[in-house]
XYZ file of C-alpha atoms in Angstrom:
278
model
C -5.170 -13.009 23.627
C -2.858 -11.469 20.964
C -1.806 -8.352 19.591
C -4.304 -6.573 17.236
C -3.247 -5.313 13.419
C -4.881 -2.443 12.055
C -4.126 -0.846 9.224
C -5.581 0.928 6.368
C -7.078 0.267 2.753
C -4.196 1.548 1.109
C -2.484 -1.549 2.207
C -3.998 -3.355 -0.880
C -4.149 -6.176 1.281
C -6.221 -9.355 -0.678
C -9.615 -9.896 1.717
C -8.447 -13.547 1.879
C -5.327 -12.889 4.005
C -6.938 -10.515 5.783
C -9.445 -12.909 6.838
C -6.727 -15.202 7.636
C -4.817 -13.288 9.933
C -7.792 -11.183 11.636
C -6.080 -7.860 10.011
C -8.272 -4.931 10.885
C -8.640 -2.630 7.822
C -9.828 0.982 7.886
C -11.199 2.664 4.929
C -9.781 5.303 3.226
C -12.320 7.948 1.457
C -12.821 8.280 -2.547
C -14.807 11.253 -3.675
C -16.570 11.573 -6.970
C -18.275 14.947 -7.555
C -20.577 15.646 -4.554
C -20.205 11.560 -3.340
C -17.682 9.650 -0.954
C -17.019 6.533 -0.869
C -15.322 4.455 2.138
C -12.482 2.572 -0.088
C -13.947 -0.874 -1.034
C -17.060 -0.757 1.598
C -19.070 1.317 -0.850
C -17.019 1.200 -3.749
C -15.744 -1.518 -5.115
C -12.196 -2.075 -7.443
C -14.121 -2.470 -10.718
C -16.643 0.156 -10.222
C -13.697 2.532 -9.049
C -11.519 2.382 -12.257
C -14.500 2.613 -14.190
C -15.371 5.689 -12.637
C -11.955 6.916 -12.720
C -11.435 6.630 -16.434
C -15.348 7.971 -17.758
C -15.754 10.397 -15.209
C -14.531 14.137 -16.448
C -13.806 15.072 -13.022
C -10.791 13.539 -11.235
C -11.505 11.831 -7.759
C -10.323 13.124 -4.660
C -9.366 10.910 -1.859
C -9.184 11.913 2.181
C -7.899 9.711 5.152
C -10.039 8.498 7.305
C -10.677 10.551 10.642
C -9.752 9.883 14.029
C -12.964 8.828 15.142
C -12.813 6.117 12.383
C -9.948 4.730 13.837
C -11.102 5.715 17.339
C -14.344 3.243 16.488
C -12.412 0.120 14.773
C -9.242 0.409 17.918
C -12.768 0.067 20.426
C -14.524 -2.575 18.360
C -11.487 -4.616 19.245
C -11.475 -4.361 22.858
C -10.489 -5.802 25.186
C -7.092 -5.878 23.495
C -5.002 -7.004 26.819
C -1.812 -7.706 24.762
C -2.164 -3.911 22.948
C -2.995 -2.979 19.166
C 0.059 -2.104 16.418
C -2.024 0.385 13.874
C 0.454 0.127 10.616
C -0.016 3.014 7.973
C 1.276 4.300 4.918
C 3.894 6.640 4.957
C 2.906 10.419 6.676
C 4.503 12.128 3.356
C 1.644 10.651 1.533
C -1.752 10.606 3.890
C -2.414 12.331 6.929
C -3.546 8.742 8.153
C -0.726 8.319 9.909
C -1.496 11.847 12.004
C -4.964 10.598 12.442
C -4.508 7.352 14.131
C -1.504 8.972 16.112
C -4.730 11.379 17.491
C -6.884 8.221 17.504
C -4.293 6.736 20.109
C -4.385 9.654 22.302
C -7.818 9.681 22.789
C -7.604 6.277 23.425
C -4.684 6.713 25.761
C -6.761 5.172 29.107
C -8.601 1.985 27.374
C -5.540 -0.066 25.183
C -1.764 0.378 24.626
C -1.265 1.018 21.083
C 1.362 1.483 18.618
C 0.680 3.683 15.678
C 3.881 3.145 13.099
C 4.598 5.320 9.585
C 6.151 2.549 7.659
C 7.340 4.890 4.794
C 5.837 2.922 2.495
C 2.494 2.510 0.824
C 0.472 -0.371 -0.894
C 1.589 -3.778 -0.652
C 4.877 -2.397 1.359
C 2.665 -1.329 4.242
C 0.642 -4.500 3.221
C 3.754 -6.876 3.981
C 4.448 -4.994 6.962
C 0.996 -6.216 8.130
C 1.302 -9.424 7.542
C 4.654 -9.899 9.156
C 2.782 -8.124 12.143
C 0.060 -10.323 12.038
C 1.959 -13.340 12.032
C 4.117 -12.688 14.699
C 1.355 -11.672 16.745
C -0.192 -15.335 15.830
C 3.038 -17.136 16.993
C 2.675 -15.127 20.577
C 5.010 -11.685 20.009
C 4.823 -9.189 21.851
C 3.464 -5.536 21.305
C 6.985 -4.436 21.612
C 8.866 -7.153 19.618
C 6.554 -6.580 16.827
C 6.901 -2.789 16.899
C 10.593 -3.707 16.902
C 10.615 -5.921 13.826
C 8.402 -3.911 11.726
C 10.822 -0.336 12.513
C 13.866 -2.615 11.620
C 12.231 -3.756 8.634
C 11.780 -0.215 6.857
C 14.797 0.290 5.401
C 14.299 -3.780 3.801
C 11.312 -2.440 2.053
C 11.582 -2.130 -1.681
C 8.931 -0.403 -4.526
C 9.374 -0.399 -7.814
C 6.533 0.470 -10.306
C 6.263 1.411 -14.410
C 2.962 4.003 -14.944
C 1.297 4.620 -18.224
C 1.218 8.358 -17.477
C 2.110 10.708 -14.412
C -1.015 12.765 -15.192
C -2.914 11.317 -12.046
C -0.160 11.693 -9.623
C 0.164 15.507 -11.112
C -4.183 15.454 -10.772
C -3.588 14.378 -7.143
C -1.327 16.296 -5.843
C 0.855 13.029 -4.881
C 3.896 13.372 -7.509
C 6.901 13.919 -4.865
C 10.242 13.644 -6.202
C 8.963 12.934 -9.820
C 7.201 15.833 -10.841
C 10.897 16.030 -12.920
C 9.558 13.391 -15.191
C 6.369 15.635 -15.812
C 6.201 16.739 -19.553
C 8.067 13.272 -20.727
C 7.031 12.833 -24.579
C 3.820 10.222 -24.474
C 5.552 7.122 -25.657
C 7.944 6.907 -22.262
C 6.677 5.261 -19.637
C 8.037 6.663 -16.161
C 9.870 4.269 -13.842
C 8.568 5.059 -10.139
C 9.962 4.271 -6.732
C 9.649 5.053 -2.985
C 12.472 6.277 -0.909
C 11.929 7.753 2.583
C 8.568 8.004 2.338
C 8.302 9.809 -0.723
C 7.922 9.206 -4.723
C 11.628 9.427 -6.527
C 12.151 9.069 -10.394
C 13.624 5.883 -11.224
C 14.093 6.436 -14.619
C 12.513 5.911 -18.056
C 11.611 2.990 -20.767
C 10.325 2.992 -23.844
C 7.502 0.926 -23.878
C 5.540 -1.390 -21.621
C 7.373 -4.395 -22.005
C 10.916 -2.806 -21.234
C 9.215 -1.641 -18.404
C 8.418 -5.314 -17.294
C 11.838 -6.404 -18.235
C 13.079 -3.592 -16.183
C 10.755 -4.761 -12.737
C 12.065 -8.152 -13.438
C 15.920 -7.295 -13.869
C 15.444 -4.804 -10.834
C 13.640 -7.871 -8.575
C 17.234 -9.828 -9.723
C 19.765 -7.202 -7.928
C 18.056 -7.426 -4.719
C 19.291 -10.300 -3.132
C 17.776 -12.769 -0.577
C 13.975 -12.379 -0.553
C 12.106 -12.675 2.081
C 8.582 -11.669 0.971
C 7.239 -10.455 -2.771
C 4.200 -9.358 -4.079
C 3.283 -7.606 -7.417
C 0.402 -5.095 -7.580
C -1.637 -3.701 -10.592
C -4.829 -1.170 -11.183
C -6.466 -2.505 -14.057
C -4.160 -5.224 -15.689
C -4.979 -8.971 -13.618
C -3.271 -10.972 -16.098
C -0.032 -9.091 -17.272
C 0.696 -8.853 -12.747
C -0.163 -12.893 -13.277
C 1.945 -13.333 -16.194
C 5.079 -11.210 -14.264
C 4.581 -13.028 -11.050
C 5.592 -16.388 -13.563
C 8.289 -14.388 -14.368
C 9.725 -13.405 -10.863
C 9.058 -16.936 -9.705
C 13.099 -17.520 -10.955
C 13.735 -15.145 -7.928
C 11.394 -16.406 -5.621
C 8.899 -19.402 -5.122
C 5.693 -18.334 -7.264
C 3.445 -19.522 -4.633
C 4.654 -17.350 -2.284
C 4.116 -14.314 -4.253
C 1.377 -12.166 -3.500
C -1.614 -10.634 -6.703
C -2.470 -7.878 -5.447
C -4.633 -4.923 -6.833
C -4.762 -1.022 -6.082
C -7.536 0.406 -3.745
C -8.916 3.804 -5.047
C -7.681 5.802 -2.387
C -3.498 5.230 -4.292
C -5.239 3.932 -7.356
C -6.411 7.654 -7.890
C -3.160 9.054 -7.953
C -1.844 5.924 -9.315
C -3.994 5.546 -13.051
C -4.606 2.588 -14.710
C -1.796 0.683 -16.578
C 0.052 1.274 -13.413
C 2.350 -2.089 -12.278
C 4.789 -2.495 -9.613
C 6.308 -4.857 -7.695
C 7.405 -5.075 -3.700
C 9.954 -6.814 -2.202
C 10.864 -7.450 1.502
C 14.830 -8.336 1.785
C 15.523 -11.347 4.109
């Protein structure tokens, strides 16, 4: 037996890893009108964004309840070595709060760890994976919980948006509701701090914002994992993943696309990139 790794669709995490490393992933929920969706189980990426930019009502997105967790944390029992549940940050998504109430219920059948990694996307996604590997090589429920809390702070976002109208939409703007009412043609420079969206600054068109993800990747040092994550633009992350390869080996570096639960406050055009320092 090994310790379990749950986490959450907002980890963006590509279905062939999680296959790999026997990640458990719970959806998140994506409402259109009078319809949810459970975040790419009945709605898919394609379908999503679609949706998203047709649809003259902006989508709503909820976390998923503490029975939801309650029912995945059961469907892997017996879990003898315990179960780490890794979630975006609580200043986001009350997921965090709802597998924390998950684990109480729970508190007689497994020993689990429910951490807010003050991230979100492919930063909680490469805390999962770290998890998942350690777990593979025989870690404990404790040493992993260790690593992955000491890891936080190593965890670094940085992402250009075509417009901050769907954060505003979605209630999810943070720290960079000061960049709100920037004239069209600047694109707003995004990252997380502490849990929370900060301004990062401002280019003036899409490339400079590429240039600027690449010269940011550059300053940060020793890598020890990368990934670069888009909504609706596959080959421009492909073609900056080339790029970034001068910082770190290309075939290490992880595609990765939005789900609609952050893609929803996120809007298309949106492209960042996350780094893990060694």
């Amino acid at each position: 037996m090994t310790v379990k790794v749950v986490t959450d669709t907002t980890a963006d995490l590509p279905a062939s890893i999680v296959a790999e490393l026997g990640i458990k992933v719970v959806p998140q929920y994506v409402r259109f009108a009078d319809k949810v969706y459970r975040d790419l189980v009945e709605i898919s990426h394609d379908e999503f964004y679609r949706r998203l930019q047709s649809d003259s009502v902006h989508p709503s997105t909820s976390q998923p309840s503490p029975k939801d967790f309650v029912d995945v944390y059961k469907s892997i029992l017996p879990a003898k070595d315990g179960i780490l549940s890794l979630h975006l940050s609580k200043k986001l998504s009350g997921t965090y709060d709802s597998a924390l109430q998950a684990k109480q219920m729970m508190a007689k059948e497994a020993n689990i760890e429910v951490i807010d990694t003050q991230s979100v996307s492919m930063g909680l996604g490469l805390f999962a994976i770290m998890a998942a590997r350690m777990a593979k090589q025989g870690a404990t429920l404790a040493e992993i919980a260790a690593a992955v809390n000491d890891a936080i702070p190593q965890m670094r976002l940085l992402g250009i948006f075509d417009t901050l109208k769907y954060l505003a939409a979605g209630g999810r703007i943070g720290k960079a509701k000061a960049l709100v009412g920037s004239i069209l043609s600047v694109k707003p420079v995004l990252t997380v701090k502490e849990g929370e969206l900060h301004p990062a600054g401002q280019v003036r068109s899409r490339s400079k914002g590429i240039d600027r993800l690449i010269e940011w990747t550059g300053t940060l040092g020793k890598i020890a994992d990368l990934a670069v994550v888009h909504t609706t633009t596959p080959d421009e992350a492909k073609a900056l993943a080339e790029r970034l390869g001068n910082y770190f080996p290309k075939n290490q570096i992880i595609i990765s696309r939005l789900s609609a639960a952050v893609g929803a406050h996120a809007g298309p055009g949106t492209l960042f990139v996350v780094a893990r320092s060694a």
